[in-house]
Coordinates of N, CA and C in Angstrom, one line a residue:
X8 N 129.7 -39.2 -28.4 CA 129.0 -38.1 -27.9 C 127.8 -38.6 -27.0
X9 N 127.1 -39.6 -27.6 CA 125.9 -40.1 -26.9 C 126.3 -40.7 -25.6
X10 N 127.3 -41.5 -25.6 CA 127.7 -42.2 -24.4 C 128.3 -41.2 -23.3
X11 N 128.9 -40.1 -23.8 CA 129.3 -39.1 -22.8 C 128.1 -38.4 -22.2
X12 N 127.0 -38.2 -23.0 CA 125.8 -37.6 -22.4 C 125.2 -38.6 -21.4
X13 N 125.2 -39.9 -21.7 CA 124.7 -40.9 -20.8 C 125.5 -40.9 -19.5
X14 N 126.8 -40.7 -19.6 CA 127.7 -40.7 -18.4 C 127.4 -39.4 -17.6
X15 N 127.1 -38.3 -18.2 CA 126.8 -37.1 -17.5 C 125.4 -37.2 -16.8
X16 N 124.5 -38.0 -17.5 CA 123.1 -38.2 -16.9 C 123.2 -39.0 -15.6
X17 N 124.2 -39.7 -15.4 CA 124.3 -40.4 -14.1 C 124.4 -39.5 -12.9
X18 N 124.7 -38.2 -13.1 CA 124.7 -37.3 -12.1 C 123.3 -36.8 -11.6
X19 N 122.3 -37.3 -12.2 CA 120.9 -37.0 -11.7 C 120.1 -36.1 -12.7
X20 N 120.8 -35.6 -13.7 CA 120.1 -34.7 -14.7 C 119.5 -35.6 -15.8
X21 N 118.2 -35.3 -16.2 CA 117.6 -36.0 -17.2 C 117.9 -35.6 -18.6
X22 N 118.1 -34.3 -18.8 CA 118.3 -33.7 -20.1 C 119.4 -34.4 -20.9
X23 N 120.6 -34.8 -20.3 CA 121.6 -35.4 -21.1 C 121.1 -36.8 -21.7
X24 N 120.4 -37.5 -20.9 CA 119.8 -38.8 -21.3 C 118.9 -38.6 -22.4
X25 N 118.0 -37.6 -22.4 CA 117.0 -37.4 -23.4 C 117.7 -37.0 -24.7
X26 N 118.7 -36.1 -24.7 CA 119.5 -35.8 -25.9 C 120.2 -37.0 -26.4
X27 N 120.8 -37.8 -25.5 CA 121.5 -39.0 -25.9 C 120.6 -40.0 -26.6
X28 N 119.4 -40.2 -26.2 CA 118.4 -41.1 -26.8 C 118.1 -40.5 -28.2
X29 N 117.8 -39.2 -28.3 CA 117.5 -38.6 -29.6 C 118.7 -38.8 -30.6
X30 N 119.9 -38.6 -30.1 CA 121.1 -38.8 -30.9 C 121.2 -40.3 -31.4
X31 N 120.8 -41.2 -30.5 CA 120.8 -42.6 -30.9 C 120.0 -42.9 -32.2
X32 N 118.8 -42.4 -32.2 CA 118.0 -42.6 -33.4 C 118.6 -41.9 -34.7
X33 N 119.1 -40.7 -34.5 CA 119.7 -40.1 -35.7 C 121.0 -40.8 -36.1
X34 N 121.8 -41.1 -35.2 CA 123.1 -41.8 -35.5 C 122.8 -43.2 -36.1
X35 N 121.9 -43.9 -35.6 CA 121.5 -45.2 -36.1 C 121.0 -45.1 -37.6
X36 N 120.2 -44.1 -37.8 CA 119.7 -43.9 -39.2 C 120.9 -43.6 -40.2
X37 N 121.8 -42.7 -39.7 CA 122.9 -42.3 -40.6 C 123.8 -43.5 -40.8
X38 N 124.0 -44.3 -39.8 CA 124.9 -45.5 -39.9 C 124.3 -46.5 -40.9
X39 N 123.0 -46.8 -40.8 CA 122.4 -47.7 -41.7 C 122.3 -47.2 -43.1
X40 N 121.8 -46.0 -43.3 CA 121.7 -45.4 -44.7 C 123.0 -45.2 -45.4
X41 N 124.0 -44.6 -44.7 CA 125.3 -44.4 -45.3 C 126.0 -45.7 -45.5
X42 N 125.8 -46.7 -44.6 CA 126.4 -48.0 -44.8 C 125.9 -48.6 -46.1
X43 N 124.6 -48.5 -46.3 CA 124.0 -49.1 -47.5 C 124.5 -48.4 -48.7
X44 N 124.6 -47.0 -48.7 CA 125.0 -46.2 -49.8 C 126.5 -46.6 -50.1
X45 N 127.3 -46.7 -49.1 CA 128.7 -47.1 -49.3 C 128.8 -48.4 -50.0
X46 N 128.1 -49.4 -49.5 CA 128.1 -50.7 -50.1 C 127.7 -50.7 -51.5
X47 N 126.7 -50.0 -51.9 CA 126.2 -49.8 -53.3 C 127.4 -49.3 -54.1
X48 N 128.2 -48.5 -53.6 CA 129.3 -47.9 -54.4 C 130.5 -48.8 -54.4
X49 N 130.8 -49.4 -53.3 CA 132.0 -50.2 -53.1 C 132.0 -51.6 -53.7
X50 N 130.8 -52.2 -53.6 CA 130.7 -53.6 -54.0 C 130.5 -53.7 -55.5
X51 N 131.0 -54.7 -56.1 CA 130.7 -55.0 -57.5 C 129.2 -55.2 -57.7
X52 N 128.7 -54.8 -58.8 CA 127.2 -54.9 -59.0 C 126.7 -56.3 -58.7
X53 N 127.4 -57.3 -59.1 CA 126.9 -58.7 -59.0 C 126.9 -59.2 -57.5
X54 N 127.6 -58.4 -56.6 CA 127.7 -58.8 -55.2 C 127.0 -57.8 -54.3
X55 N 126.3 -56.8 -54.8 CA 125.7 -55.8 -54.0 C 124.6 -56.4 -53.0
X56 N 123.8 -57.3 -53.5 CA 122.8 -57.9 -52.7 C 123.4 -58.7 -51.5
X57 N 124.4 -59.4 -51.8 CA 125.1 -60.2 -50.8 C 125.8 -59.3 -49.8
X58 N 126.4 -58.2 -50.3 CA 127.1 -57.2 -49.4 C 126.1 -56.6 -48.5
X59 N 124.9 -56.2 -49.0 CA 123.9 -55.6 -48.1 C 123.4 -56.7 -47.1
X60 N 123.3 -57.9 -47.5 CA 122.8 -59.0 -46.5 C 123.8 -59.2 -45.4
X61 N 125.1 -59.2 -45.8 CA 126.1 -59.3 -44.7 C 126.1 -58.1 -43.8
X62 N 126.0 -56.9 -44.4 CA 125.9 -55.7 -43.5 C 124.8 -55.8 -42.5
X63 N 123.6 -56.2 -43.0 CA 122.4 -56.3 -42.1 C 122.7 -57.3 -41.1
X64 N 123.2 -58.5 -41.5 CA 123.5 -59.6 -40.5 C 124.4 -59.1 -39.4
X65 N 125.5 -58.5 -39.8 CA 126.5 -58.1 -38.9 C 126.0 -57.0 -38.0
X66 N 125.3 -56.0 -38.5 CA 124.9 -54.8 -37.7 C 123.6 -55.1 -36.9
X67 N 122.7 -55.9 -37.5 CA 121.5 -56.1 -36.8 C 121.4 -57.5 -36.1
X68 N 122.0 -58.5 -36.6 CA 122.0 -59.8 -36.1 C 123.1 -60.1 -35.1
X69 N 124.3 -60.4 -35.7 CA 125.4 -60.8 -34.9 C 125.8 -59.6 -34.0
X70 N 125.7 -58.4 -34.5 CA 126.1 -57.2 -33.7 C 125.3 -57.1 -32.4
X71 N 124.0 -57.2 -32.6 CA 123.1 -57.1 -31.4 C 123.3 -58.3 -30.5
X72 N 123.5 -59.5 -31.0 CA 123.7 -60.7 -30.2 C 125.0 -60.5 -29.3
X73 N 126.1 -60.2 -30.0 CA 127.4 -60.1 -29.3 C 127.3 -58.8 -28.4
X74 N 126.7 -57.8 -28.8 CA 126.6 -56.6 -28.0 C 125.8 -56.8 -26.7
X75 N 124.8 -57.6 -26.8 CA 124.0 -57.9 -25.6 C 124.8 -58.7 -24.6
X76 N 125.6 -59.7 -25.2 CA 126.4 -60.5 -24.3 C 127.5 -59.7 -23.6
X77 N 128.2 -58.9 -24.5 CA 129.3 -58.0 -23.9 C 128.8 -57.0 -23.0
X78 N 127.6 -56.4 -23.4 CA 127.0 -55.4 -22.5 C 126.6 -55.9 -21.2
X79 N 126.1 -57.1 -21.2 CA 125.7 -57.8 -19.9 C 127.0 -58.0 -19.0
X80 N 128.1 -58.4 -19.6 CA 129.3 -58.6 -18.9 C 129.8 -57.3 -18.3
X81 N 129.8 -56.3 -19.1 CA 130.3 -55.0 -18.7 C 129.4 -54.5 -17.5
X82 N 128.1 -54.6 -17.7 CA 127.1 -54.2 -16.6 C 127.4 -55.0 -15.3
X83 N 127.6 -56.3 -15.4 CA 127.9 -57.1 -14.3 C 129.2 -56.7 -13.6
X84 N 130.2 -56.4 -14.4 CA 131.5 -56.0 -13.8 C 131.6 -54.6 -13.3
X85 N 130.7 -53.7 -13.7 CA 130.7 -52.3 -13.3 C 129.6 -52.0 -12.3
X86 N 128.4 -52.2 -12.7 CA 127.3 -51.8 -11.8 C 126.9 -52.8 -10.8
X87 N 126.7 -54.0 -11.2 CA 126.3 -55.1 -10.2 C 127.4 -55.4 -9.2
X88 N 128.6 -55.4 -9.6 CA 129.7 -55.8 -8.7 C 130.1 -54.7 -7.8
X89 N 129.7 -53.5 -8.0 CA 130.0 -52.3 -7.1 C 128.8 -51.6 -6.7
X90 N 127.9 -52.2 -5.9 CA 126.6 -51.5 -5.5 C 126.9 -50.3 -4.7
X91 N 128.0 -50.3 -4.0 CA 128.3 -49.1 -3.1 C 128.6 -47.9 -3.9
X92 N 129.0 -48.0 -5.1 CA 129.4 -46.8 -5.9 C 128.2 -46.0 -6.4
X93 N 127.0 -46.5 -6.3 CA 125.9 -45.7 -6.7 C 126.0 -45.4 -8.2
X94 N 125.7 -44.1 -8.5 CA 125.7 -43.6 -9.9 C 127.1 -43.6 -10.5
X95 N 128.1 -43.6 -9.6 CA 129.5 -43.7 -10.1 C 129.8 -44.9 -10.9
X96 N 129.2 -46.1 -10.6 CA 129.4 -47.3 -11.3 C 128.8 -47.2 -12.7
X97 N 127.7 -46.4 -12.8 CA 127.1 -46.2 -14.2 C 128.0 -45.3 -15.0
X98 N 128.7 -44.4 -14.4 CA 129.7 -43.6 -15.2 C 130.8 -44.5 -15.7
X99 N 131.3 -45.4 -14.9 CA 132.3 -46.3 -15.4 C 131.8 -47.2 -16.5
X100 N 130.5 -47.6 -16.4 CA 129.9 -48.4 -17.5 C 130.0 -47.6 -18.8
X101 N 129.6 -46.4 -18.8 CA 129.6 -45.6 -20.0 C 130.9 -45.2 -20.6
X102 N 132.0 -45.3 -19.7 CA 133.3 -45.1 -20.2 C 133.8 -46.2 -21.2
X103 N 133.3 -47.4 -21.0 CA 133.7 -48.5 -21.9 C 133.2 -48.2 -23.4
X104 N 132.0 -47.9 -23.7 CA 131.6 -47.6 -25.1 C 132.3 -46.3 -25.6
X105 N 132.6 -45.4 -24.7 CA 133.3 -44.2 -25.1 C 134.7 -44.6 -25.6
X106 N 135.4 -45.4 -24.9 CA 136.7 -45.9 -25.3 C 136.6 -46.7 -26.6
X107 N 135.6 -47.5 -26.7 CA 135.5 -48.3 -28.0 C 135.2 -47.4 -29.1
X108 N 134.4 -46.4 -29.0 CA 134.1 -45.4 -30.0 C 135.4 -44.6 -30.4
X109 N 136.2 -44.2 -29.5 CA 137.4 -43.5 -29.7 C 138.4 -44.4 -30.5
X110 N 138.6 -45.6 -30.1 CA 139.5 -46.5 -30.7 C 139.1 -46.8 -32.1
X111 N 137.8 -47.1 -32.3 CA 137.3 -47.5 -33.7 C 137.4 -46.3 -34.6
X112 N 137.1 -45.1 -34.1 CA 137.2 -43.8 -34.9 C 138.7 -43.6 -35.4
X113 N 139.6 -43.8 -34.5 CA 141.0 -43.7 -34.8 C 141.4 -44.7 -35.9
X114 N 141.0 -46.0 -35.7 CA 141.3 -47.0 -36.7 C 140.7 -46.7 -38.0
X115 N 139.4 -46.3 -38.0 CA 138.7 -46.0 -39.2 C 139.4 -44.8 -40.0
X116 N 139.8 -43.8 -39.2 CA 140.5 -42.6 -39.8 C 141.8 -43.0 -40.5
X117 N 142.5 -43.9 -39.9 CA 143.8 -44.3 -40.4 C 143.7 -45.2 -41.6
X118 N 142.8 -46.2 -41.5 CA 142.8 -47.3 -42.5 C 141.7 -47.2 -43.6
X119 N 140.6 -46.4 -43.4 CA 139.5 -46.4 -44.4 C 139.9 -45.8 -45.7
X120 N 139.6 -46.4 -46.8 CA 139.8 -45.9 -48.1 C 138.5 -45.9 -48.8
X121 N 138.1 -44.8 -49.3 CA 136.8 -44.7 -50.1 C 137.1 -45.1 -51.5
X122 N 136.2 -45.9 -52.1 CA 136.4 -46.3 -53.5 C 136.2 -45.1 -54.4
X123 N 136.9 -45.1 -55.5 CA 136.8 -44.0 -56.5 C 135.5 -44.1 -57.2
X124 N 135.1 -43.1 -58.0 CA 133.8 -43.0 -58.7 C 133.7 -44.1 -59.8
X125 N 134.8 -44.7 -60.1 CA 134.7 -45.8 -61.2 C 134.3 -47.1 -60.7
X126 N 134.0 -47.3 -59.4 CA 133.8 -48.6 -58.8 C 132.7 -49.4 -59.5
X127 N 131.6 -48.7 -59.9 CA 130.5 -49.4 -60.5 C 130.1 -48.9 -61.8
X128 N 131.0 -48.5 -62.7 CA 130.7 -47.8 -63.9 C 130.3 -48.8 -65.0
X129 N 130.8 -50.0 -65.0 CA 130.5 -51.0 -66.0 C 129.2 -51.8 -65.6
X130 N 128.6 -52.4 -66.6 CA 127.4 -53.2 -66.3 C 127.7 -54.4 -65.5
X131 N 128.9 -54.9 -65.6 CA 129.2 -56.1 -64.8 C 129.8 -55.8 -63.5
X132 N 130.1 -54.5 -63.2 CA 130.6 -54.1 -62.0 C 132.1 -54.3 -61.9
X133 N 132.7 -54.8 -63.0 CA 134.2 -55.0 -63.1 C 134.8 -54.3 -64.2
X134 N 136.0 -53.8 -64.0 CA 136.7 -53.2 -65.1 C 138.1 -53.8 -65.1
X135 N 138.7 -53.8 -66.3 CA 140.1 -54.3 -66.3 C 141.0 -53.2 -65.8
X136 N 142.1 -53.6 -65.2 CA 143.0 -52.6 -64.6 C 143.5 -51.6 -65.7
X137 N 143.7 -52.0 -66.9 CA 144.2 -51.1 -67.9 C 143.2 -50.1 -68.4
X138 N 141.9 -50.4 -68.1 CA 140.8 -49.4 -68.4 C 140.5 -48.5 -67.3
X139 N 140.9 -48.8 -66.1 CA 140.5 -48.1 -64.9 C 141.6 -47.0 -64.7
X140 N 141.2 -45.7 -64.6 CA 142.2 -44.7 -64.4 C 142.7 -44.8 -63.0
X141 N 144.0 -44.5 -62.8 CA 144.6 -44.5 -61.5 C 144.0 -43.4 -60.6
X142 N 143.7 -43.8 -59.4 CA 143.1 -42.8 -58.5 C 143.6 -43.1 -57.1
X143 N 144.1 -42.1 -56.4 CA 144.5 -42.3 -55.0 C 143.3 -42.5 -54.1
X144 N 143.4 -43.5 -53.2 CA 142.3 -43.7 -52.3 C 142.1 -42.5 -51.4
X145 N 140.9 -42.2 -51.0 CA 140.7 -41.0 -50.2 C 140.1 -41.4 -48.8
X146 N 140.3 -40.6 -47.9 CA 139.7 -40.7 -46.5 C 139.1 -39.4 -46.2
X147 N 137.8 -39.3 -46.1 CA 137.1 -38.0 -45.9 C 137.5 -37.4 -44.6
X148 N 137.8 -38.1 -43.6 CA 138.1 -37.5 -42.3 C 139.5 -36.9 -42.4
X149 N 140.5 -37.8 -42.8 CA 141.8 -37.4 -42.9 C 142.1 -36.3 -43.9
X150 N 141.3 -36.3 -45.0 CA 141.5 -35.3 -46.1 C 140.7 -34.1 -45.9
X151 N 140.1 -33.9 -44.7 CA 139.4 -32.7 -44.4 C 138.0 -32.6 -45.0
X152 N 137.4 -33.8 -45.3 CA 136.0 -33.8 -45.8 C 135.9 -33.6 -47.3
X153 N 137.0 -33.6 -48.0 CA 137.0 -33.4 -49.4 C 136.2 -34.4 -50.2
X154 N 136.1 -35.6 -49.7 CA 135.3 -36.7 -50.4 C 134.3 -37.1 -49.4
X155 N 133.1 -37.5 -49.9 CA 132.1 -38.0 -49.1 C 131.4 -39.2 -49.8
X156 N 130.7 -39.9 -49.0 CA 130.0 -41.1 -49.6 C 129.0 -40.6 -50.6
X157 N 129.0 -41.1 -51.7 CA 128.0 -40.8 -52.8 C 128.6 -39.7 -53.7
X158 N 129.7 -39.1 -53.4 CA 130.3 -38.1 -54.3 C 131.8 -38.4 -54.4
X159 N 132.3 -38.2 -55.7 CA 133.7 -38.5 -55.9 C 134.7 -37.5 -55.6

């Protein structure tokens, strides 16, 4: 949504860019908070700190580093290499993250399985299979929002 607003803003209107920037802050907060909540639920108790550390490293460290390198290449190949295109080259630039967002959303929708409520019930964070009730993995998007992070 944000990237589509940025692509529209290349037409000379400022309001889509302003809304896109506001959505960036909101979506970033949701990503970080819900990611941390999910890890608290999915990771065994003895690995929660390490899971949070890896999440922060990937999203804030390696993700920003790789994103800046890839973003620079995309910029060089769309905007810099086509100066005659004017604002049109910026529209092409914003189509790349739109495509990435669509593909990752499809992959997430197909493959994501939310852990059941029993994930962290024991003090050790582990249960034996014979003690754990069978539960079908859920996908909140595919299942119509029936399950959500933090609720079973």
